[in-house]
Amino acid sequence: MFGAGGGTSAYREIEETDLIVLWGSNARETHPIFFHHLLKGKRAGARMFTIDPRRTSSVAWADVWMGLEVGSDVALANTIGREIIAAGLCNIAFIERATSGFEAYKAAVEMYTLEHGETLTGVKATDIRDLAHSYARADRAQICWTLGITEHHNAVDNVFAIINLSLLTGHVGRWGSGLVPLRGQNNVQGGGDMGAIPNKFVGGQDVEDPVLREMFEKEYGGPIPDKKGWHLSQMFEAMEHGDLRSVYVLGENPMQSEADAKRTRRLLEGLEHLVVQDIFLTKTAEVAHVVLPAAASWCESEGTVTSSERRVQRVRKALNPPGEAKDDIDILSALAKRLGKDWGTPTAFDIWEEIRRVSSWHGGMSYARLEALNGLQWPCPTDDHPGSPTLHTRLWDEPVSGARAPFQVVHHSPPVDLLSDEFPLRLTTGRRLDSFNTGVMTGGYTSPLRHGERIELSPEDAERLQMTPGEVVRIVSRRGAVEAQVKIDPGLRPGLTFMTLHFPDEVETNILTIDAVDPKSGTAEFKAAAVRVEKITPVAAPEPVGAGAVGGKR
């Protein structure tokens, strides 16, 4: 947050907060470990608002469920912000000391009255007012979110809108008050922290900063491009235009994980050279020119992993990789040597020491300290630093140290894939407790909770469309069609449908999704496609009963 790519709070803080806002997250199924921490907070007396288009299993623990229209998150956040301002509940002292841009934000949200917010979001004005007043008045409050916020064409605006609420009320930089983005999968936080994003070096350092770039050039002994690279969506655009012809994929399955699967397949199959490094022969690997079998990092490699609370922990090797599989470090080192750069035989420890040299976030995290302290939370710049459970405590310094936290003006922007008479239903996607993403890691074993892919319909839509549980139907979007069994979910309101990406070999849901991309994050709008659902077997007309059934009165 505010330039640091990580959540502000330790997991334990949600156990000791007074108000929890779970926004765009079915954490009970998608982040069950974190949800146990959340439940401790509930048992300690915290009140919880759940904001989600679906009445998910997490809603069972909520005091208030706010079932907003898909893609109306900015409108809801701005309406909450406007109500906080109108009710005189802002933390004026915090705003004046620690923030910038408040007056522009105040003017921008003025149009989002409770009545207008209800129209845009479908959430009752009384519930919006309840959340606004409860959040502003709480001594400690946390907002938690995940892919329900970030898998939209305006994902970054969604996040900015939420951050604005924390700045209005001072719910950031204090124990129990913060902003908690729950990462989509294991070690996503660590990957970003290590520089696996196009605009950052390790430790969140800007690639385009000449002073930082000079430091890294000295460390690595060569020039580094002075412009940030492409994010994933830009890579696919470059493939489309012929500017990217060779791709190296490590531990990713874009063939089945990217939106608009037909376009994705066409572009990957059209590459001149595709290399895949993975522990599984994924659908992406099946079309690769070269496949490099890798070790399973959680048990066959040494290293570290970083959780959503920025805690770095050690990973220890328990087994040797099978067959010809090799540790990622060994593969990359061998490749570097063939490309003319002999790195020798670096170990995970050697690389970690390099990270500590160039990243102030990690400077004080020796292997010995990580093991002795059960991990440390960055930033931890020196060997005597205790780590940082809570970020941005500086915002409470008097006067504030460092840059002020800026309000960001953002406005409601509905989903790109508009509903119409031809495509009248909104499809949103997500995950279930028993499975993970494209099923590569979970599809190889059975689970009593797993029943394959289904299209979930509201009872009202199922009745209107004359569809029954278990019936195979056709789901059609502007990009293609798939077939799946029907499941009726009372947690869906009319007009809303739900599917997952877990079983692409059976039902390729991403044929339906749209690759409308957020220009800042590069994330596609997986959460909002327009579809129709068709019966494959037409409904039979009722048999006529007697002569009067055909014509005329009897």
Coordinates of C-alpha atoms in Angstrom, one line a residue:
M1 CA 0.0 0.0 0.0
F2 CA 1.1 3.6 -0.7
G3 CA 4.1 2.2 -2.8
A4 CA 4.8 -0.9 -0.8
G5 CA 3.3 -4.0 -2.5
G6 CA 1.9 -5.7 0.6
G7 CA -0.9 -5.7 3.1
T8 CA -0.6 -3.5 6.1
S9 CA -1.5 -5.9 8.8
A10 CA -0.4 -9.1 10.5
Y11 CA -2.9 -11.9 10.6
R12 CA -3.3 -11.7 14.3
E13 CA -4.6 -8.2 14.0
I14 CA -7.9 -9.4 12.7
E15 CA -8.3 -11.4 15.9
E16 CA -8.2 -8.2 17.9
T17 CA -10.1 -5.8 15.7
D18 CA -13.6 -4.4 16.3
L19 CA -15.0 -4.3 12.7
I20 CA -14.3 -6.6 9.7
V21 CA -15.2 -5.8 6.1
L22 CA -14.8 -8.9 3.9
W23 CA -15.0 -7.4 0.4
G24 CA -15.0 -9.5 -2.7
S25 CA -13.7 -12.5 -0.8
N26 CA -15.2 -15.9 0.1
A27 CA -12.3 -16.5 2.5
R28 CA -14.0 -19.4 4.2
E29 CA -13.4 -21.4 1.0
T30 CA -10.5 -19.6 -0.7
H31 CA -8.4 -18.6 2.3
P32 CA -9.4 -21.1 5.0
I33 CA -6.3 -20.5 7.2
F34 CA -6.8 -16.8 7.3
F35 CA -10.5 -17.4 7.9
H36 CA -9.6 -19.2 11.2
H37 CA -7.9 -16.0 12.3
L38 CA -11.0 -14.0 11.3
L39 CA -13.3 -16.3 13.3
K40 CA -11.2 -15.7 16.4
G41 CA -12.0 -12.0 15.8
K42 CA -15.6 -12.8 15.5
R43 CA -15.6 -14.8 18.7
A44 CA -13.9 -11.9 20.4
G45 CA -16.9 -9.7 19.5
A46 CA -16.0 -8.1 16.1
R47 CA -18.9 -7.1 13.8
M48 CA -18.5 -8.3 10.2
F49 CA -19.9 -6.9 6.9
T50 CA -19.6 -9.2 3.9
I51 CA -19.7 -7.5 0.5
D52 CA -20.2 -10.0 -2.4
P53 CA -22.6 -10.5 -5.2
R54 CA -23.1 -14.1 -4.0
R55 CA -24.4 -15.2 -0.7
T56 CA -21.2 -17.3 -0.2
S57 CA -20.5 -19.7 2.7
S58 CA -18.5 -16.9 4.4
V59 CA -21.8 -15.0 4.8
A60 CA -22.9 -17.4 7.4
W61 CA -20.6 -15.6 9.9
A62 CA -21.5 -12.0 8.7
D63 CA -23.7 -9.6 10.6
V64 CA -24.7 -7.9 7.4
W65 CA -24.5 -9.2 3.8
M66 CA -24.3 -6.6 1.1
G67 CA -25.1 -8.3 -2.2
L68 CA -23.9 -5.7 -4.7
E69 CA -24.1 -5.8 -8.5
V70 CA -21.0 -7.3 -10.1
G71 CA -18.6 -4.5 -10.9
S72 CA -20.1 -1.8 -8.8
D73 CA -17.4 -1.8 -6.1
V74 CA -16.1 1.8 -6.8
A75 CA -19.7 3.1 -6.6
L76 CA -20.2 1.4 -3.3
A77 CA -16.9 2.6 -1.8
N78 CA -17.6 6.2 -3.0
T79 CA -21.1 6.1 -1.5
I80 CA -19.6 4.9 1.8
G81 CA -17.0 7.7 1.7
R82 CA -19.6 10.3 0.8
E83 CA -21.8 9.3 3.7
I84 CA -18.8 9.4 6.1
I85 CA -18.0 12.9 5.0
A86 CA -21.7 14.1 5.1
A87 CA -22.2 12.6 8.6
G88 CA -19.1 14.5 9.9
L89 CA -17.3 11.2 10.8
C90 CA -14.0 11.8 9.1
N91 CA -10.8 11.7 11.1
I92 CA -9.9 15.3 10.3
A93 CA -6.7 15.3 12.4
F94 CA -5.4 12.2 10.5
I95 CA -6.4 13.6 7.1
E96 CA -4.7 17.0 7.7
R97 CA -1.5 15.4 9.1
A98 CA -1.0 12.3 6.9
T99 CA -2.8 12.6 3.6
S100 CA -3.1 14.7 0.4
G101 CA -5.8 15.2 -2.1
F102 CA -8.8 15.2 0.3
E103 CA -10.6 18.2 -1.2
A104 CA -10.5 16.7 -4.7
Y105 CA -11.8 13.4 -3.4
K106 CA -14.6 15.1 -1.4
A107 CA -15.8 16.9 -4.5
A108 CA -15.6 13.7 -6.6
V109 CA -17.8 11.6 -4.3
E110 CA -20.4 14.3 -3.7
M111 CA -22.6 12.8 -6.4
Y112 CA -22.7 9.3 -4.7
T113 CA -25.6 9.9 -2.4
L114 CA -27.1 7.0 -0.5
E115 CA -30.0 6.9 -3.0
H116 CA -27.7 7.0 -6.0
G117 CA -25.4 4.4 -4.5
E118 CA -28.4 2.1 -4.0
T119 CA -29.3 2.5 -7.7
L120 CA -25.8 1.8 -8.9
T121 CA -25.0 -1.1 -6.6
G122 CA -28.3 -2.8 -5.7
V123 CA -27.4 -2.5 -2.0
K124 CA -30.0 -1.0 0.3
A125 CA -29.2 2.6 1.3
T126 CA -29.8 1.7 4.9
D127 CA -27.1 -1.0 4.8
I128 CA -24.6 1.4 3.1
R129 CA -25.3 3.9 5.8
D130 CA -24.9 1.3 8.5
L131 CA -21.5 0.2 7.2
A132 CA -20.3 3.8 6.7
H133 CA -21.2 4.8 10.3
S134 CA -19.9 1.6 11.8
Y135 CA -16.6 1.7 10.0
A136 CA -16.0 5.4 10.8
R137 CA -16.9 5.0 14.5
A138 CA -15.0 1.8 15.1
D139 CA -11.9 2.0 17.3
R140 CA -10.2 -0.6 15.1
A141 CA -11.4 -1.8 11.7
Q142 CA -10.0 -4.0 8.9
I143 CA -10.9 -4.2 5.2
C144 CA -10.0 -7.5 3.6
W145 CA -10.3 -8.3 -0.1
T146 CA -9.1 -10.6 -2.8
L147 CA -9.9 -11.5 -6.5
G148 CA -13.4 -10.2 -6.3
I149 CA -11.9 -6.8 -6.2
T150 CA -8.8 -7.3 -8.5
E151 CA -10.2 -9.4 -11.4
H152 CA -12.0 -6.4 -13.1
H153 CA -11.1 -4.1 -15.9
N154 CA -10.8 -1.3 -13.3
A155 CA -9.1 -3.4 -10.6
V156 CA -6.6 -0.7 -9.4
D157 CA -9.5 1.8 -9.2
N158 CA -11.3 -0.7 -7.0
V159 CA -8.3 -0.9 -4.6
F160 CA -7.9 2.9 -4.6
A161 CA -11.5 3.3 -3.7
I162 CA -11.1 1.0 -0.7
I163 CA -7.8 2.7 0.4
N164 CA -9.6 6.1 0.3
L165 CA -12.0 4.8 3.1
S166 CA -9.1 3.9 5.3
L167 CA -7.6 7.4 4.8
L168 CA -10.9 9.1 5.6
T169 CA -11.1 7.3 9.0
G170 CA -7.5 6.7 10.0
H171 CA -7.9 2.9 9.8
V172 CA -4.4 2.3 8.6
G173 CA -1.0 2.1 10.3
R174 CA -2.4 1.1 13.7
W175 CA -2.6 -2.3 15.3
G176 CA -6.0 -3.7 14.4
S177 CA -6.7 -1.2 11.7
G178 CA -5.5 -1.9 8.2
L179 CA -5.9 -3.0 4.6
V180 CA -5.6 -6.7 4.0
P181 CA -5.3 -8.0 0.4
L182 CA -5.4 -11.8 0.5
R183 CA -3.1 -13.2 -2.2
G184 CA -4.6 -15.5 -4.8
Q185 CA -2.2 -18.4 -4.2
N186 CA 0.8 -19.5 -2.2
N187 CA 3.9 -17.2 -2.4
V188 CA 2.3 -14.7 -4.8
Q189 CA 3.5 -12.1 -2.3
G190 CA 7.0 -13.6 -2.4
G191 CA 7.1 -13.7 -6.1
G192 CA 6.3 -10.0 -6.3
D193 CA 8.8 -9.2 -3.6
M194 CA 11.5 -11.0 -5.5
G195 CA 10.9 -8.8 -8.6
A196 CA 8.7 -11.1 -10.6
I197 CA 6.7 -8.1 -11.8
P198 CA 7.8 -5.9 -14.7
N199 CA 8.3 -2.6 -13.0
K200 CA 10.1 -3.7 -9.8
F201 CA 13.4 -5.1 -8.7
V202 CA 13.6 -7.2 -5.6
G203 CA 12.3 -5.4 -2.5
G204 CA 9.8 -3.3 -4.3
Q205 CA 12.4 -1.1 -5.9
D206 CA 11.5 0.8 -9.1
V207 CA 13.2 -0.4 -12.3
E208 CA 13.1 3.1 -13.8
D209 CA 14.8 4.8 -10.9
P210 CA 18.4 5.5 -12.2
V211 CA 20.0 5.5 -8.7
L212 CA 18.5 2.1 -7.9
R213 CA 19.2 0.7 -11.4
E214 CA 22.9 1.7 -11.0
M215 CA 23.1 -0.2 -7.7
F216 CA 21.7 -3.4 -9.4
E217 CA 24.0 -3.0 -12.4
K218 CA 27.0 -3.0 -10.1
E219 CA 25.7 -6.0 -8.2
Y220 CA 25.1 -8.0 -11.5
G221 CA 28.0 -6.6 -13.5
G222 CA 26.1 -5.4 -16.6
P223 CA 23.6 -3.0 -18.0
I224 CA 19.9 -3.2 -17.2
P225 CA 17.2 -1.8 -19.5
D226 CA 15.9 1.6 -18.2
K227 CA 12.2 0.9 -19.0
K228 CA 9.8 -1.5 -17.2
G229 CA 8.9 -4.7 -19.0
W230 CA 5.5 -6.0 -20.2
H231 CA 3.0 -7.5 -17.8
L232 CA 1.2 -10.7 -18.8
S233 CA -1.6 -9.1 -20.8
Q234 CA 0.9 -6.9 -22.7
M235 CA 2.8 -10.0 -23.5
F236 CA -0.2 -11.5 -25.2
E237 CA -0.8 -8.2 -27.1
A238 CA 2.8 -8.4 -28.2
M239 CA 2.3 -12.0 -29.4
E240 CA -0.8 -10.8 -31.3
H241 CA 1.3 -8.2 -33.1
G242 CA 4.4 -10.4 -33.7
D243 CA 6.6 -8.5 -31.3
L244 CA 7.0 -11.4 -29.0
R245 CA 7.9 -14.7 -30.6
S246 CA 9.7 -16.6 -27.8
V247 CA 8.3 -17.2 -24.3
Y248 CA 9.7 -19.0 -21.2
V249 CA 7.0 -20.1 -18.8
L250 CA 7.9 -21.1 -15.2
G251 CA 5.3 -22.6 -13.0
E252 CA 2.3 -21.1 -14.9
N253 CA -0.4 -22.6 -17.0
P254 CA -1.6 -19.7 -19.2
M255 CA -3.2 -22.0 -21.8
Q256 CA -6.0 -22.7 -19.2
S257 CA -5.7 -19.8 -16.8
E258 CA -6.0 -16.8 -19.1
A259 CA -9.3 -15.2 -20.2
D260 CA -10.7 -15.8 -23.7
A261 CA -9.2 -19.2 -24.0
K262 CA -9.6 -19.5 -27.8
R263 CA -7.4 -16.4 -28.3
T264 CA -4.9 -17.7 -25.7
R265 CA -4.5 -21.0 -27.5
R266 CA -4.0 -19.4 -30.9
L267 CA -1.3 -17.1 -29.6
L268 CA 0.6 -19.7 -27.7
E269 CA 0.5 -22.2 -30.5
G270 CA 1.7 -19.5 -32.9
L271 CA 5.0 -18.8 -31.0
E272 CA 8.2 -19.6 -32.7
H273 CA 9.7 -20.9 -29.5
L274 CA 7.9 -21.9 -26.2
V275 CA 9.7 -23.2 -23.2
V276 CA 7.8 -24.5 -20.1
Q277 CA 9.5 -25.3 -16.8
D278 CA 7.1 -27.1 -14.5
I279 CA 6.5 -30.0 -12.2
F280 CA 3.5 -31.1 -14.3
L281 CA 3.0 -31.6 -18.1
T282 CA 0.3 -28.9 -18.2
K283 CA -1.8 -28.0 -21.3
T284 CA 0.7 -25.2 -21.8
A285 CA 3.6 -27.7 -21.7
E286 CA 1.9 -30.0 -24.2
V287 CA 2.3 -27.3 -26.9
A288 CA 5.9 -26.3 -25.9
H289 CA 8.9 -26.8 -28.0
V290 CA 11.0 -27.5 -24.9
V291 CA 9.8 -28.8 -21.5
L292 CA 12.1 -28.6 -18.4
P293 CA 10.9 -30.8 -15.6
A294 CA 11.4 -28.9 -12.3
A295 CA 11.4 -29.8 -8.6
A296 CA 8.4 -29.4 -6.4
S297 CA 9.5 -26.3 -4.4
W298 CA 7.5 -27.1 -1.3
C299 CA 9.4 -30.4 -0.6
E300 CA 12.2 -30.8 -3.1
S301 CA 13.9 -27.4 -2.8
E302 CA 15.5 -25.1 -0.2
G303 CA 14.5 -21.5 0.0
T304 CA 11.9 -19.2 1.5
V305 CA 8.2 -18.4 1.1
T306 CA 6.3 -15.2 1.9
S307 CA 2.7 -15.1 3.0
S308 CA 0.0 -12.4 2.6
E309 CA 1.1 -10.9 5.9
R310 CA 4.6 -10.3 4.5
R311 CA 6.0 -13.1 6.7
V312 CA 9.1 -14.7 5.2
Q313 CA 9.6 -18.3 6.3
R314 CA 12.1 -21.0 5.5
V315 CA 11.3 -23.9 3.2
R316 CA 13.5 -27.0 3.7
K317 CA 14.2 -29.8 1.3
A318 CA 12.8 -33.2 2.3
L319 CA 13.1 -35.2 -0.9
N320 CA 15.2 -35.4 -4.0
P321 CA 13.4 -34.6 -7.3
P322 CA 12.3 -37.7 -9.2
G323 CA 13.9 -38.8 -12.5
E324 CA 15.4 -36.0 -14.5
A325 CA 13.6 -33.2 -12.7
K326 CA 15.9 -30.5 -11.2
D327 CA 15.7 -27.6 -8.8
D328 CA 14.7 -24.4 -10.5
I329 CA 18.0 -22.8 -9.5
D330 CA 20.0 -25.6 -11.1
I331 CA 18.0 -25.3 -14.3
L332 CA 18.4 -21.5 -14.6
S333 CA 22.1 -21.7 -13.7
A334 CA 22.7 -24.3 -16.4
L335 CA 20.8 -22.2 -18.9
A336 CA 22.8 -19.1 -18.0
K337 CA 26.0 -21.0 -18.6
R338 CA 24.9 -22.1 -22.1
L339 CA 24.0 -18.5 -22.8
G340 CA 27.5 -17.4 -21.9
K341 CA 27.2 -16.4 -18.2
D342 CA 28.7 -18.9 -15.8
W343 CA 27.1 -18.4 -12.4
G344 CA 28.8 -21.5 -10.9
T345 CA 26.6 -23.6 -8.7
P346 CA 24.7 -21.1 -6.5
T347 CA 22.6 -22.5 -3.6
A348 CA 19.4 -21.1 -2.2
F349 CA 21.5 -19.7 0.7
D350 CA 23.8 -17.9 -1.7
I351 CA 20.9 -16.3 -3.5
W352 CA 19.2 -15.3 -0.3
E353 CA 22.4 -13.6 0.8
E354 CA 22.4 -11.7 -2.5
I355 CA 18.8 -10.6 -1.8
R356 CA 19.7 -9.4 1.6
R357 CA 22.5 -7.2 0.1
V358 CA 20.2 -5.4 -2.4
S359 CA 16.9 -5.3 -0.6
S360 CA 16.4 -3.3 2.6
W361 CA 13.1 -5.1 3.2
H362 CA 15.1 -8.3 3.7
G363 CA 18.5 -7.1 5.0
G364 CA 18.0 -8.3 8.5
M365 CA 16.5 -11.7 7.6
S366 CA 19.3 -14.2 7.9
Y367 CA 18.4 -17.9 7.6
A368 CA 19.3 -18.3 11.3
R369 CA 16.9 -15.5 12.4
L370 CA 14.1 -16.9 10.1
E371 CA 14.4 -20.3 11.7
A372 CA 14.7 -19.0 15.3
L373 CA 11.8 -16.6 15.1
N374 CA 9.4 -18.6 12.9
G375 CA 9.8 -16.1 10.1
L376 CA 10.0 -12.3 10.0
Q377 CA 7.7 -9.7 8.4
W378 CA 9.3 -7.2 6.0
P379 CA 10.6 -4.5 6.2
C380 CA 13.4 -5.9 8.4
P381 CA 16.4 -3.9 7.3
T382 CA 19.0 -4.9 9.9
D383 CA 20.1 -7.9 12.0
D384 CA 18.7 -6.4 15.2
H385 CA 15.4 -5.3 13.7
P386 CA 12.3 -7.2 15.0
G387 CA 10.4 -7.1 11.7
S388 CA 7.3 -5.1 10.9
P389 CA 3.9 -6.7 11.7
T390 CA 2.1 -3.4 10.9
L391 CA 3.0 -1.1 7.9
H392 CA 2.7 2.6 7.7
T393 CA 2.9 3.4 11.4
R394 CA 4.8 6.5 10.2
L395 CA 1.5 8.0 9.3
W396 CA 0.8 8.6 13.0
D397 CA 4.1 10.3 13.6
E398 CA 3.9 14.0 14.5
P399 CA 4.7 15.4 12.1
V400 CA 4.3 12.6 9.6
S401 CA 7.6 11.1 8.4
G402 CA 8.0 10.5 4.7
A403 CA 5.4 11.1 1.9
R404 CA 1.8 11.7 2.7
A405 CA -0.7 9.0 1.7
P406 CA -2.7 10.3 -1.3
F407 CA -6.5 10.1 -1.9
Q408 CA -7.2 8.9 -5.4
V409 CA -10.2 10.1 -7.4
V410 CA -11.9 7.2 -9.1
H411 CA -15.4 6.7 -10.5
H412 CA -17.8 3.9 -11.2
S413 CA -17.2 2.0 -14.5
P414 CA -19.5 -0.9 -15.2
P415 CA -18.3 -4.2 -16.6
V416 CA -17.1 -4.1 -20.2
D417 CA -19.1 -7.2 -21.3
L418 CA -22.6 -5.6 -21.3
L419 CA -25.8 -7.5 -20.7
S420 CA -28.2 -7.6 -23.5
D421 CA -31.3 -9.4 -24.8
E422 CA -29.0 -11.9 -26.4
F423 CA -26.7 -12.3 -23.3
P424 CA -29.0 -11.4 -20.3
L425 CA -27.1 -13.2 -17.5
R426 CA -24.1 -12.1 -15.6
L427 CA -21.4 -14.9 -15.2
T428 CA -18.9 -14.4 -12.3
T429 CA -16.1 -16.9 -11.6
G430 CA -14.3 -18.0 -8.5
R431 CA -12.9 -20.9 -6.5
R432 CA -14.2 -23.7 -4.3
L433 CA -12.7 -25.1 -1.2
D434 CA -11.7 -28.5 -2.6
S435 CA -9.9 -27.3 -5.8
F436 CA -7.3 -24.8 -6.9
N437 CA -7.2 -22.6 -10.0
T438 CA -7.0 -24.6 -13.2
G439 CA -6.8 -27.9 -11.3
V440 CA -3.2 -28.8 -12.2
M441 CA -2.3 -29.2 -8.5
T442 CA -5.6 -30.5 -7.2
G443 CA -7.2 -32.5 -10.1
G444 CA -5.0 -35.6 -9.6
Y445 CA -6.7 -36.7 -6.4
T446 CA -10.3 -37.3 -5.4
S447 CA -12.2 -35.3 -2.8
P448 CA -15.7 -36.0 -1.4
L449 CA -16.4 -32.3 -1.9
R450 CA -15.6 -32.4 -5.6
H451 CA -18.3 -32.8 -8.2
G452 CA -16.8 -31.4 -11.4
E453 CA -17.7 -28.2 -13.1
R454 CA -21.3 -26.9 -13.0
I455 CA -23.1 -23.7 -14.0
E456 CA -24.8 -22.4 -10.8
L457 CA -28.2 -20.7 -11.3
S458 CA -30.6 -19.0 -9.0
P459 CA -33.8 -20.9 -8.3
E460 CA -35.7 -18.2 -10.2
D461 CA -33.6 -18.4 -13.3
A462 CA -33.7 -22.2 -13.3
E463 CA -37.5 -22.2 -13.1
R464 CA -37.8 -19.5 -15.8
L465 CA -35.4 -21.5 -18.1
Q466 CA -37.1 -24.8 -17.2
M467 CA -33.8 -26.3 -16.1
T468 CA -33.3 -28.9 -13.4
P469 CA -30.3 -30.0 -11.2
G470 CA -27.9 -32.2 -13.1
E471 CA -29.2 -31.3 -16.5
V472 CA -26.5 -30.6 -19.1
V473 CA -27.0 -27.1 -20.7
R474 CA -25.1 -24.9 -23.0
I475 CA -23.5 -21.6 -21.8
V476 CA -22.8 -19.1 -24.5
S477 CA -20.9 -15.8 -24.4
R478 CA -19.7 -13.4 -27.1
R479 CA -16.5 -15.5 -27.4
G480 CA -17.7 -19.1 -27.4
A481 CA -19.8 -21.8 -25.7
V482 CA -19.3 -24.7 -23.2
E483 CA -21.6 -27.3 -21.8
A484 CA -22.0 -28.0 -18.1
Q485 CA -24.4 -29.5 -15.6
V486 CA -26.8 -27.3 -13.7
K487 CA -26.6 -26.7 -10.0
I488 CA -29.3 -24.5 -8.3
D489 CA -27.8 -22.2 -5.7
P490 CA -30.2 -20.2 -3.4
G491 CA -27.3 -17.9 -2.7
L492 CA -27.6 -16.4 -6.2
R493 CA -30.1 -13.7 -7.0
P494 CA -31.9 -13.7 -10.4
G495 CA -29.6 -12.8 -13.3
L496 CA -26.4 -13.9 -11.6
T497 CA -24.6 -17.2 -12.5
F498 CA -21.4 -18.7 -11.2
M499 CA -18.7 -21.1 -12.5
T500 CA -15.0 -22.0 -11.6
L501 CA -11.9 -22.6 -13.6
H502 CA -11.1 -25.8 -11.8
F503 CA -11.9 -28.4 -14.5
P504 CA -10.8 -27.0 -17.8
D505 CA -10.3 -30.4 -19.4
E506 CA -14.0 -31.0 -18.9
V507 CA -15.5 -27.5 -19.1
E508 CA -13.2 -24.7 -20.3
T509 CA -14.9 -21.8 -18.5
N510 CA -12.3 -19.4 -19.9
I511 CA -13.8 -19.7 -23.3
L512 CA -16.6 -17.6 -21.9
T513 CA -14.5 -15.0 -20.0
I514 CA -13.5 -11.6 -21.5
D515 CA -9.9 -10.4 -21.8
A516 CA -10.9 -6.8 -21.0
V517 CA -7.7 -5.7 -19.1
D518 CA -7.1 -3.2 -16.4
P519 CA -4.5 -0.9 -17.9
K520 CA -2.6 -0.5 -14.7
S521 CA -2.4 -4.0 -13.3
G522 CA -2.9 -6.0 -16.5
T523 CA -5.5 -8.2 -14.9
A524 CA -8.4 -9.4 -17.1
E525 CA -12.1 -9.1 -16.0
F526 CA -12.7 -12.7 -15.0
K527 CA -15.5 -11.7 -12.7
A528 CA -17.9 -10.3 -15.3
A529 CA -19.0 -12.0 -18.5
A530 CA -22.3 -11.7 -20.2
V531 CA -23.9 -15.0 -21.1
R532 CA -27.0 -16.9 -21.9
V533 CA -27.9 -20.4 -20.8
E534 CA -29.6 -22.7 -23.3
K535 CA -31.3 -26.1 -23.0
I536 CA -29.7 -28.7 -25.2
T537 CA -32.8 -30.8 -25.2
P538 CA -35.7 -28.6 -26.2
V539 CA -38.7 -28.4 -23.8
A540 CA -41.4 -30.6 -25.2
A541 CA -44.7 -28.9 -25.9
P542 CA -47.5 -30.3 -23.6
E543 CA -49.7 -33.0 -25.2
P544 CA -53.1 -31.7 -26.2
V545 CA -55.9 -32.8 -24.0
G546 CA -59.2 -33.3 -25.9
A547 CA -60.4 -31.2 -28.8
G548 CA -60.8 -28.1 -26.7
A549 CA -57.0 -28.0 -26.2
V550 CA -56.4 -27.3 -29.8
G551 CA -58.8 -24.6 -30.6
G552 CA -61.9 -22.8 -29.5
K553 CA -64.0 -23.0 -26.4
R554 CA -65.8 -26.1 -25.6

